[in-house]
């Protein structure tokens, strides 16, 4: 039996894993002693590899390139040559007819690696000639990136996953770590065991709330009001670090003015938390020697998410909880390589290494490296994936090349997304499974999966880690970056790489932040956090050492913004709030975990809707009964999960089900800065069938 060094592909915790291989098949997975997981794995890490053994009868893997020559026709299996030539010709025709900006692409935050994402954004910028490349960070932690870049200078977790357990206080805000990152949740439990004070802010009494010293069950959609009241309290009660604020921050006087209406007493009815509880939480947070704020999509999937992120970082700045061990701000990224996709420039405004596309010097550097005229690199910021349905309907986007994403399952308001797809002339899907989006494609390019190729992932704490190939792929599939390179070459830009390391060295040469992270240094269980700027550098476990922020002035920026109510409030017809949540046994659109027997057995179709016992009783609905869940955008069938840990005003659904897809109901009110949809809040109702 061979033990292959890998990284779990199911969340940003980045657990190191050994895939045990016998006779070309994976027979089990074991936790390896990685920096973030120390030998532990959750259920997804332990049992999420079944589909790699690829029993064609059981899985939905795609094994051959396919073309659908006309809308409504069947797919036709074709050779790789034909698939690449057909795709290249169509893309060139569309570019010629409608202009470079008419083509949109995605990178992938899932099982494919950093090298692939680098090659994809290079294809978009150097071959298509636009910046229309994005990833699912847009629908999850896009607001964390945008908010933290503005306040602190880096849009990433400032500290390390391993460091969380040594913090004296954890403020866990809108973050259900037990279900989304179980191994990070273990760190929270360990922190508690070591004596840390845990404060949890969440409308649902999530698992972490059960071990919290203080639980604040705020009303859905009131994050900004509560964060403002927290900041008000720190200033009002003189709990903030005046010396730190005067030396290392800017904007305090204006910040204080903006907070004037947000005393805990003024907002207690808005947020549903007694003023004394709000004040108590901040006395605990500010009184701790070291404190960390952790958040998840309970913060970011709102129309005012960027403002809330800026507000949370303000709490850390007020109390000096940055730039040293055991403190910080921790937006814990969801998908395993969403940090990596952002690092590699799968963003419409940045080249790899967080270098702005609007900066001429940067464009010259990339143009020279890629051997193209600088004019070929678009100086304008590209489109975001959440804008695509609207742009397609308006006729501005005509072709969509989607790698390892499933927008027809995972994006808000699927009715709108479908209309957008219907308006497109050409859709290319590069994936490992026949997803909802692949079913609608004109061309399908089948790729290798995690386990079948090697690469580098970046976990949520900026840590680069290598994963190796465990088994040979079984179908007529290719590595993602090989497919993109073939397509680029066919479109007139010769692109070829021998191996992953060659691509990675190109990344390093172009990105000062990552230059010191060599393949060699990443061997085995290594975990190297950026910035890592030279070969001797061991990486950066915490950002902003010496309180040097990477903002233009070098100082932390304080911002407070008035609270805005969510876009669609409950009313007489739709009296409940619908919020999306996580299912512990499944990942993303469930294409991978849904094809693993052990995980599929944990939770199956149709999905479930969590309903408070009083609401269920009033509607005459029993536990496990099939019900209709409806919003202004549609209705789906779901299984009622009568659940006393939730609040009475809201119902909760996970987005991982094909039957009972909650995104048929959600709405796409977008944060004005990050363009992230408000999938945590819309009006809905539950009806007995
Ligand atoms: Fe995988 Fe995340 Fe579970 Fe770790 S916590 S085993 S990375 S799903």
XYZ file of C-alpha atoms and ligand atoms in Angstrom:
697
model
C 0.000 0.000 0.000
C 1.306 3.476 -0.924
C 0.492 6.524 1.171
C 0.210 9.586 -1.018
C 0.673 13.045 0.472
C -2.426 15.115 -0.232
C -4.599 17.934 1.083
C -8.311 17.501 1.737
C -10.289 19.226 -1.053
C -13.373 20.025 1.016
C -12.754 23.240 2.912
C -10.311 26.013 3.591
C -8.992 24.329 6.753
C -6.461 22.628 4.472
C -6.131 19.368 6.416
C -3.192 17.226 5.323
C -4.286 13.756 4.327
C -2.698 10.466 3.277
C -4.509 8.757 0.431
C -3.790 5.034 0.822
C -3.501 3.402 -2.607
C -3.485 -0.306 -3.451
C -3.593 -1.719 -6.998
C -4.312 1.692 -8.462
C -7.339 2.283 -6.231
C -7.746 4.391 -3.125
C -8.702 2.169 -0.235
C -8.810 4.692 2.603
C -7.768 8.149 3.781
C -5.910 8.957 6.983
C -5.215 12.258 8.694
C -1.579 13.323 8.299
C 0.224 15.523 10.773
C -0.372 18.799 8.923
C 0.066 22.195 10.518
C -3.646 22.946 10.573
C -5.080 19.488 11.379
C -2.401 17.646 13.392
C -3.590 14.228 12.235
C -7.313 14.896 12.579
C -9.883 14.818 9.780
C -13.629 15.369 9.667
C -16.081 13.074 7.873
C -15.523 14.688 4.480
C -11.768 14.197 4.694
C -12.147 10.609 5.820
C -14.801 9.487 3.343
C -14.739 11.957 0.438
C -12.644 9.957 -2.042
C -15.048 7.241 -3.332
C -15.704 8.852 -6.688
C -12.010 8.648 -7.575
C -12.282 4.899 -7.954
C -14.704 5.784 -10.680
C -17.286 3.065 -11.057
C -18.985 4.423 -14.150
C -22.294 2.909 -13.077
C -22.319 4.807 -9.823
C -20.860 8.179 -10.584
C -21.639 11.061 -12.824
C -18.013 11.606 -13.891
C -17.518 12.906 -17.408
C -15.111 10.686 -19.332
C -14.981 12.140 -22.862
C -15.002 15.586 -24.528
C -18.452 16.395 -25.878
C -20.054 18.919 -28.190
C -23.701 19.896 -28.536
C -23.837 21.383 -32.013
C -27.277 22.936 -31.706
C -29.387 24.106 -28.791
C -31.611 21.251 -27.675
C -29.575 18.589 -29.503
C -27.861 15.699 -27.715
C -24.196 15.769 -26.749
C -21.854 14.078 -29.198
C -18.602 12.511 -28.010
C -15.680 13.935 -29.980
C -11.880 13.752 -29.981
C -9.841 16.240 -27.980
C -8.619 17.776 -31.231
C -12.114 18.430 -32.415
C -13.293 19.756 -29.045
C -10.407 22.206 -28.819
C -10.670 23.336 -32.463
C -14.445 23.777 -32.207
C -14.186 25.764 -28.956
C -11.335 27.951 -30.203
C -13.183 28.746 -33.438
C -16.389 29.684 -31.603
C -14.575 31.884 -29.077
C -12.620 33.647 -31.823
C -15.817 34.258 -33.810
C -17.555 35.733 -30.775
C -14.538 37.885 -29.923
C -14.409 39.133 -33.514
C -18.134 39.824 -33.724
C -18.883 41.240 -30.259
C -15.490 42.353 -28.903
C -13.096 40.989 -26.306
C -15.318 41.858 -23.359
C -18.126 39.616 -24.596
C -16.421 36.493 -23.200
C -16.484 35.639 -19.481
C -14.488 32.913 -17.701
C -14.239 31.413 -14.256
C -11.346 29.908 -12.416
C -12.097 27.318 -9.776
C -11.835 27.351 -6.004
C -12.231 23.579 -5.803
C -10.064 20.547 -6.430
C -7.928 22.027 -9.158
C -4.812 23.848 -7.933
C -3.154 27.251 -7.968
C -1.225 26.424 -11.124
C -4.454 25.907 -13.070
C -5.949 29.138 -11.801
C -2.827 31.009 -12.825
C -3.023 29.547 -16.335
C -6.743 30.362 -16.608
C -6.312 34.043 -15.728
C -3.329 34.211 -18.124
C -5.558 32.812 -20.888
C -8.231 35.406 -20.138
C -5.821 38.340 -20.003
C -3.277 37.433 -22.666
C -5.482 35.557 -25.156
C -9.004 36.926 -24.766
C -7.736 40.413 -23.894
C -10.040 41.253 -20.989
C -10.199 40.873 -17.184
C -13.471 38.930 -17.159
C -12.281 36.213 -14.822
C -13.757 35.495 -11.424
C -14.414 32.671 -8.976
C -16.821 31.674 -6.262
C -15.128 34.013 -3.775
C -17.664 36.397 -5.279
C -20.544 34.516 -3.656
C -18.800 33.855 -0.338
C -15.839 35.850 1.029
C -15.600 38.547 -1.677
C -16.710 41.118 0.930
C -13.941 40.012 3.300
C -11.354 40.593 0.578
C -12.761 43.999 -0.381
C -13.336 45.176 3.196
C -10.007 44.078 4.650
C -8.035 45.399 1.678
C -9.469 48.822 2.411
C -9.019 48.813 6.198
C -5.818 46.785 6.687
C -4.347 46.302 3.212
C -4.640 42.519 2.771
C -7.908 40.757 2.031
C -6.980 37.606 3.922
C -6.966 36.065 7.374
C -4.362 38.001 9.390
C -3.458 35.072 11.658
C -3.166 31.273 11.424
C -5.631 28.436 11.935
C -3.151 26.809 14.329
C -2.950 30.028 16.357
C -6.660 30.300 17.095
C -6.565 27.984 20.093
C -4.049 30.235 21.889
C -6.199 33.334 21.759
C -7.711 34.440 25.088
C -10.970 35.491 23.481
C -12.748 34.426 20.284
C -15.533 36.572 18.887
C -17.285 34.186 16.480
C -19.591 36.211 14.245
C -21.928 34.623 11.670
C -19.697 31.595 11.451
C -20.931 28.028 11.926
C -17.499 26.433 12.068
C -18.749 23.078 13.367
C -20.534 22.477 10.065
C -18.365 24.421 7.633
C -14.830 23.759 8.945
C -15.035 21.011 11.592
C -11.276 20.944 12.184
C -11.219 24.701 12.767
C -14.088 24.144 15.197
C -11.751 21.777 17.073
C -9.390 24.739 17.557
C -12.251 26.734 19.037
C -12.990 23.879 21.448
C -9.293 23.674 22.362
C -9.198 27.442 22.961
C -12.123 27.035 25.341
C -10.330 24.176 27.111
C -7.297 26.441 27.520
C -9.480 29.069 29.186
C -10.446 31.365 26.300
C -13.709 33.279 26.496
C -15.952 32.497 23.530
C -18.580 34.985 22.320
C -20.913 33.781 19.567
C -23.152 36.101 17.500
C -25.612 34.132 15.363
C -29.403 33.963 14.974
C -29.242 30.154 15.308
C -27.978 28.400 18.391
C -25.193 26.701 16.428
C -22.907 24.093 18.003
C -20.274 26.695 18.934
C -22.932 28.739 20.725
C -23.473 25.769 23.028
C -19.919 26.056 24.392
C -19.851 29.858 24.368
C -19.404 31.984 27.483
C -21.823 34.409 25.919
C -24.277 33.805 23.105
C -25.851 36.772 21.320
C -28.810 35.577 19.198
C -29.070 38.672 17.038
C -31.952 39.147 14.612
C -31.250 38.153 11.009
C -29.987 41.023 8.886
C -28.830 43.297 11.728
C -25.060 42.641 11.669
C -24.100 46.239 10.901
C -26.167 47.620 13.771
C -24.583 45.189 16.235
C -21.019 45.806 15.020
C -21.597 49.562 15.289
C -22.927 49.098 18.833
C -19.816 47.052 19.680
C -17.560 49.863 18.430
C -19.668 52.489 20.209
C -19.268 50.565 23.477
C -15.492 50.275 23.136
C -15.240 54.049 22.791
C -18.025 54.970 25.210
C -16.638 52.821 28.029
C -13.042 53.792 27.313
C -12.189 50.187 26.525
C -10.145 51.000 23.432
C -6.376 51.366 23.183
C -5.862 55.120 22.697
C -2.155 54.861 22.130
C -2.593 52.178 19.447
C -5.375 54.130 17.747
C -3.364 57.350 17.611
C -0.180 55.670 16.390
C -1.456 53.098 13.940
C -4.892 54.130 12.657
C -6.582 56.922 10.706
C -10.110 58.279 10.660
C -10.975 58.017 14.363
C -12.858 61.318 14.737
C -15.110 60.686 11.723
C -15.581 57.072 12.856
C -16.736 58.243 16.277
C -19.219 60.658 14.690
C -20.657 57.912 12.473
C -21.210 55.750 15.545
C -23.081 58.416 17.518
C -26.529 56.874 16.918
C -25.449 53.329 17.713
C -25.371 53.128 21.483
C -26.363 49.631 22.653
C -29.460 51.197 24.213
C -30.456 52.728 20.848
C -30.014 49.518 18.834
C -31.121 46.832 21.278
C -34.579 46.566 19.702
C -33.137 46.472 16.169
C -30.710 43.665 16.934
C -32.787 41.887 19.558
C -29.988 41.833 22.139
C -30.298 43.681 25.480
C -27.905 46.617 25.717
C -26.194 45.157 28.784
C -25.344 41.991 26.832
C -23.770 44.050 24.042
C -21.716 45.990 26.568
C -20.729 42.790 28.395
C -19.455 41.226 25.160
C -17.175 44.175 24.466
C -15.880 44.235 28.046
C -14.859 40.613 27.536
C -13.340 41.209 24.086
C -11.421 44.332 25.068
C -10.427 42.894 28.452
C -8.735 39.823 26.960
C -4.975 39.956 26.607
C -5.308 38.566 23.103
C -8.479 38.353 21.001
C -9.433 37.071 17.569
C -12.525 37.768 15.488
C -13.675 34.896 13.271
C -16.439 35.187 10.688
C -18.071 33.305 7.883
C -20.890 33.704 5.431
C -23.275 34.886 8.133
C -21.366 38.136 7.649
C -20.531 38.082 3.962
C -23.724 36.974 2.209
C -25.600 40.208 2.767
C -26.112 43.345 0.696
C -24.134 45.320 3.286
C -21.358 42.799 3.842
C -18.303 44.900 2.962
C -19.360 47.542 5.496
C -19.713 44.884 8.204
C -16.250 43.467 7.433
C -14.818 46.974 7.728
C -16.666 47.343 11.015
C -15.274 44.063 12.389
C -11.722 45.021 11.486
C -12.404 48.324 13.259
C -12.961 46.412 16.516
C -9.541 44.779 16.132
C -7.942 48.154 15.345
C -9.588 49.862 18.323
C -8.238 47.244 20.702
C -4.821 46.684 19.101
C -5.644 43.064 18.347
C -3.489 42.869 15.208
C 0.162 42.401 14.313
C 1.211 39.925 17.019
C 0.607 36.274 17.943
C -2.811 34.996 19.088
C -4.829 37.965 17.783
C -6.337 39.010 14.509
C -9.171 38.972 12.037
C -10.107 35.618 10.549
C -12.533 35.392 7.631
C -12.357 31.613 7.299
C -12.598 30.877 3.581
C -15.093 28.191 2.602
C -13.895 26.226 -0.413
C -10.549 24.507 -0.141
C -8.757 26.725 -2.626
C -10.789 29.901 -2.710
C -7.859 31.732 -1.115
C -5.612 30.260 -3.817
C -7.932 31.263 -6.661
C -7.777 34.847 -5.359
C -4.003 34.610 -4.830
C -3.624 33.541 -8.469
C -5.530 36.546 -9.842
C -8.810 34.831 -10.648
C -10.339 38.197 -9.829
C -11.520 40.840 -12.307
C -9.426 43.606 -10.748
C -6.132 41.912 -9.941
C -3.301 40.003 -11.524
C -1.793 37.189 -9.439
C -0.219 38.303 -6.163
C -2.782 41.100 -5.616
C -1.363 43.423 -8.266
C -3.923 45.791 -9.767
C -4.872 45.523 -13.439
C -5.377 49.288 -13.447
C -1.691 49.907 -12.702
C 0.307 50.559 -15.888
C 3.658 49.446 -14.470
C 2.119 46.133 -13.435
C 0.564 45.612 -16.864
C 3.946 46.274 -18.490
C 5.568 43.676 -16.229
C 3.012 40.984 -17.098
C 2.978 41.877 -20.806
C 6.749 41.513 -20.966
C 6.684 38.173 -19.142
C 3.917 36.869 -21.390
C 5.513 38.216 -24.527
C 2.572 40.304 -25.681
C 2.180 44.045 -26.401
C 1.089 45.892 -23.264
C -1.956 47.222 -25.179
C -3.272 43.655 -25.229
C -3.758 43.766 -21.436
C -7.039 45.436 -20.582
C -6.597 48.354 -18.124
C -10.260 48.132 -17.031
C -11.628 45.953 -14.258
C -13.555 42.969 -15.643
C -16.983 41.516 -14.897
C -17.955 39.581 -11.769
C -19.719 36.222 -11.989
C -22.781 37.580 -10.203
C -23.177 40.220 -12.922
C -23.155 37.675 -15.748
C -26.909 36.875 -15.837
C -27.744 40.570 -16.176
C -24.966 41.199 -18.722
C -26.010 38.185 -20.779
C -29.622 39.345 -20.848
C -28.410 42.814 -21.937
C -26.353 41.157 -24.716
C -22.990 42.274 -23.329
C -21.728 38.785 -22.485
C -22.117 36.216 -25.257
C -19.836 33.336 -24.251
C -19.097 31.799 -20.850
C -16.187 29.428 -20.198
C -16.764 27.854 -16.785
C -14.100 25.771 -15.088
C -15.012 23.829 -11.955
C -17.980 25.939 -10.934
C -21.711 25.240 -11.060
C -23.540 28.579 -11.243
C -26.835 26.889 -12.160
C -26.843 25.371 -8.673
C -24.859 27.722 -6.480
C -25.842 31.234 -7.520
C -28.693 33.281 -6.153
C -32.046 33.432 -7.949
C -31.667 30.493 -10.323
C -34.589 31.686 -12.456
C -32.555 34.773 -13.305
C -29.377 32.719 -13.819
C -31.236 30.406 -16.230
C -32.524 33.402 -18.211
C -28.943 34.633 -18.445
C -27.764 31.244 -19.736
C -30.566 31.140 -22.305
C -29.326 34.477 -23.665
C -25.745 33.243 -24.131
C -24.511 32.139 -27.562
C -21.880 29.694 -26.322
C -21.152 27.918 -23.031
C -18.061 25.814 -22.345
C -17.904 23.767 -19.145
C -14.680 22.208 -17.956
C -15.445 19.907 -15.063
C -15.245 16.406 -13.634
C -19.002 15.843 -13.197
C -22.148 16.372 -15.228
C -23.293 19.296 -13.064
C -26.459 21.330 -13.565
C -24.361 23.823 -15.521
C -22.622 21.141 -17.613
C -26.051 19.870 -18.676
C -26.627 23.253 -20.376
C -23.208 23.508 -22.059
C -22.375 23.587 -25.772
C -18.988 21.999 -25.125
C -17.847 19.862 -22.206
C -14.135 19.479 -21.571
C -13.531 16.674 -19.034
C -10.704 17.219 -16.609
C -8.795 15.280 -13.995
C -9.876 15.485 -10.388
C -8.065 16.137 -7.140
C -6.390 12.763 -6.484
C -5.595 12.404 -10.193
C -3.267 15.374 -10.465
C -0.771 17.242 -8.297
C -0.580 20.889 -7.360
C -0.605 23.539 -4.670
C -3.587 24.725 -2.671
C -3.719 27.779 -0.404
C -5.722 27.161 2.743
C -7.737 29.822 4.537
C -4.780 31.132 6.533
C -2.661 31.973 3.437
C -0.774 28.701 3.809
C 0.480 27.093 0.591
C 0.517 23.288 0.702
C 1.369 20.707 -1.939
C -0.797 17.733 -2.845
C 0.355 14.819 -5.003
C -1.244 12.635 -7.640
C -2.550 9.412 -6.064
C -4.018 7.433 -8.970
C -4.194 7.459 -12.761
C -7.341 9.046 -14.188
C -9.572 6.511 -15.915
C -11.380 8.415 -18.665
C -10.206 10.370 -21.691
C -9.548 13.373 -19.473
C -6.793 15.976 -19.227
C -5.381 18.238 -16.549
C -7.113 21.613 -16.437
C -4.038 23.637 -17.286
C -3.261 21.344 -20.232
C -6.738 21.929 -21.659
C -6.442 25.712 -21.281
C -2.967 25.657 -22.859
C -4.255 23.678 -25.870
C -7.070 26.154 -26.309
C -4.723 29.171 -26.048
C -2.411 27.631 -28.636
C -5.311 26.906 -30.983
C -6.413 30.524 -30.607
C -3.010 31.755 -31.732
C -1.115 32.209 -28.475
C 1.310 29.290 -28.061
C 1.180 28.107 -24.458
C 2.735 24.948 -23.076
C 4.126 23.805 -19.772
C 6.048 20.660 -18.911
C 4.741 20.372 -15.382
C 3.223 22.179 -12.400
C 6.563 23.369 -11.091
C 7.253 25.271 -14.308
C 3.950 27.132 -13.901
C 4.625 27.756 -10.225
C 8.011 29.255 -11.006
C 6.305 31.664 -13.412
C 3.924 32.629 -10.581
C 6.868 33.214 -8.233
C 8.755 35.308 -10.757
C 5.760 37.597 -11.233
C 4.537 37.810 -7.627
C 6.894 39.254 -4.994
C 4.504 38.100 -2.236
C 5.082 34.438 -3.176
C 8.635 34.475 -4.524
C 10.175 32.561 -1.600
C 7.706 29.651 -1.818
C 9.601 27.092 -3.880
C 8.319 23.634 -4.776
C 11.188 22.193 -2.808
C 10.288 24.103 0.350
C 6.706 22.896 0.025
C 7.630 19.202 0.062
C 5.959 16.823 2.508
C 3.861 18.432 5.222
C 5.153 21.979 4.699
C 2.697 24.855 5.049
C 4.132 28.253 4.069
C 2.083 31.385 4.535
C 2.445 34.417 2.301
C 4.031 36.944 2.258
C 7.162 34.874 1.691
C 9.423 37.097 -0.322
C 12.789 35.368 -0.480
C 14.255 31.903 -0.454
C 15.353 32.086 3.197
C 11.941 33.378 4.310
C 9.863 30.841 6.290
C 6.606 32.675 5.630
C 4.321 34.891 7.708
C 2.139 33.308 10.411
C 0.574 36.670 11.203
C 0.271 39.819 9.113
C 0.993 43.435 10.061
C 3.962 42.806 12.321
C 4.987 46.101 13.927
C 1.488 47.342 13.064
C 2.609 48.248 9.577
C -0.517 48.000 7.491
C -0.391 47.573 3.738
C -2.817 50.433 3.074
C -1.526 53.394 1.012
C -0.669 55.369 4.188
C 0.570 52.337 6.149
C -2.132 52.924 8.791
C -5.258 50.953 9.654
C -8.417 52.653 8.380
C -11.454 53.071 10.662
C -14.871 53.107 9.004
C -18.398 52.994 10.369
C -21.458 52.895 8.145
C -25.135 53.288 9.042
C -27.081 50.010 9.147
C -29.332 49.287 6.151
C -32.169 46.783 6.369
C -31.977 43.823 3.936
C -33.576 44.343 0.530
C -36.599 42.049 0.840
C -38.356 42.081 4.205
C -41.023 39.586 5.292
C -44.650 40.658 4.796
C -48.153 39.205 5.057
C -47.680 36.963 1.982
C -44.167 35.793 2.781
C -43.893 36.113 6.560
C -40.656 34.190 7.133
C -37.000 35.068 6.539
C -35.193 32.461 4.432
C -31.471 32.052 5.065
C -29.010 29.616 3.491
C -26.748 27.499 5.724
C -24.277 24.578 5.635
C -24.716 20.806 5.744
C -21.774 19.213 7.523
C -21.515 16.095 5.350
C -21.547 17.840 1.972
C -19.472 20.297 0.037
C -20.332 23.047 -2.398
C -22.789 21.859 -5.088
C -22.407 18.264 -3.754
C -21.116 16.908 -7.082
C -18.116 15.346 -5.301
C -19.496 14.451 -1.858
C -22.849 13.399 -3.336
C -20.915 10.723 -5.251
C -19.293 9.308 -2.102
C -21.415 6.566 -0.561
C -20.682 7.268 3.103
C -21.342 10.988 2.763
C -24.423 10.561 0.579
C -25.862 8.282 3.258
C -25.649 11.092 5.849
C -28.099 13.350 4.074
C -29.993 12.765 0.872
C -32.579 14.299 -1.459
C -34.707 16.176 -1.109
C -32.894 18.699 1.044
C -34.350 19.920 4.294
C -35.696 23.156 5.598
C -35.175 23.933 9.262
C -38.392 25.215 10.853
C -38.930 26.312 14.463
C -41.351 24.001 16.373
C -43.867 26.829 16.970
C -43.927 27.748 13.276
C -44.303 24.090 12.279
C -47.132 23.623 14.762
C -48.981 26.689 13.548
C -48.697 25.478 9.938
C -49.736 21.948 10.907
C -46.452 20.483 9.650
C -44.700 17.556 11.283
C -41.023 16.706 11.446
C -39.695 15.041 8.227
C -42.898 15.900 6.350
C -42.441 17.073 2.742
C -43.459 20.733 2.367
C -43.435 23.521 -0.183
C -41.026 26.375 0.474
C -41.884 29.437 -1.566
C -40.553 32.909 -2.257
C -41.427 35.541 -4.848
C -39.054 33.803 -7.262
C -40.241 30.221 -7.090
C -41.145 27.216 -4.994
C -39.374 23.964 -4.138
C -40.164 20.811 -2.257
C -38.203 20.172 0.882
C -38.227 17.956 3.959
C -39.237 19.769 7.135
C -36.651 19.563 9.894
C -38.403 20.790 13.037
C -35.537 22.382 14.877
C -35.605 24.107 18.247
C -32.108 25.609 17.890
C -33.340 28.197 15.391
C -35.261 31.437 15.833
C -38.968 31.716 15.095
C -38.654 34.434 12.471
C -36.542 32.461 10.022
C -36.262 29.181 8.123
C -32.953 27.752 6.941
C -31.986 25.657 3.898
C -28.665 24.378 2.569
C -27.760 25.063 -1.059
C -26.430 21.585 -1.752
C -29.553 19.862 -3.014
C -30.548 19.315 -6.601
C -34.106 18.576 -5.514
C -35.233 21.408 -3.293
C -32.546 23.841 -4.471
C -32.822 26.866 -2.191
C -31.356 29.150 -4.837
C -34.648 28.872 -6.721
C -35.871 31.098 -3.871
C -32.959 33.379 -2.962
C -32.544 36.877 -4.430
C -29.597 38.644 -5.957
C -29.501 41.923 -4.074
C -25.753 42.508 -4.465
C -23.370 44.247 -2.107
C -22.550 47.446 -4.011
C -18.784 46.945 -3.682
C -18.126 43.201 -3.774
C -21.238 42.261 -5.822
C -21.930 39.380 -3.439
C -25.597 38.354 -3.284
C -27.738 38.562 -0.171
C -28.398 34.818 0.061
C -28.768 35.003 3.820
C -32.002 36.960 3.653
C -35.197 36.967 1.628
C -38.906 36.696 2.368
C -40.424 33.207 2.147
C -43.191 30.937 3.404
C -43.585 27.248 4.231
C -46.759 25.501 3.072
C -48.083 22.092 4.000
C -48.567 19.898 0.942
Fe -11.381 18.430 4.922
Fe -12.152 20.747 5.974
Fe -12.853 18.424 7.105
Fe -10.341 19.259 7.184
S -12.101 20.259 8.156
S -11.023 17.189 6.743
S -10.127 20.266 5.186
S -13.481 19.187 5.102
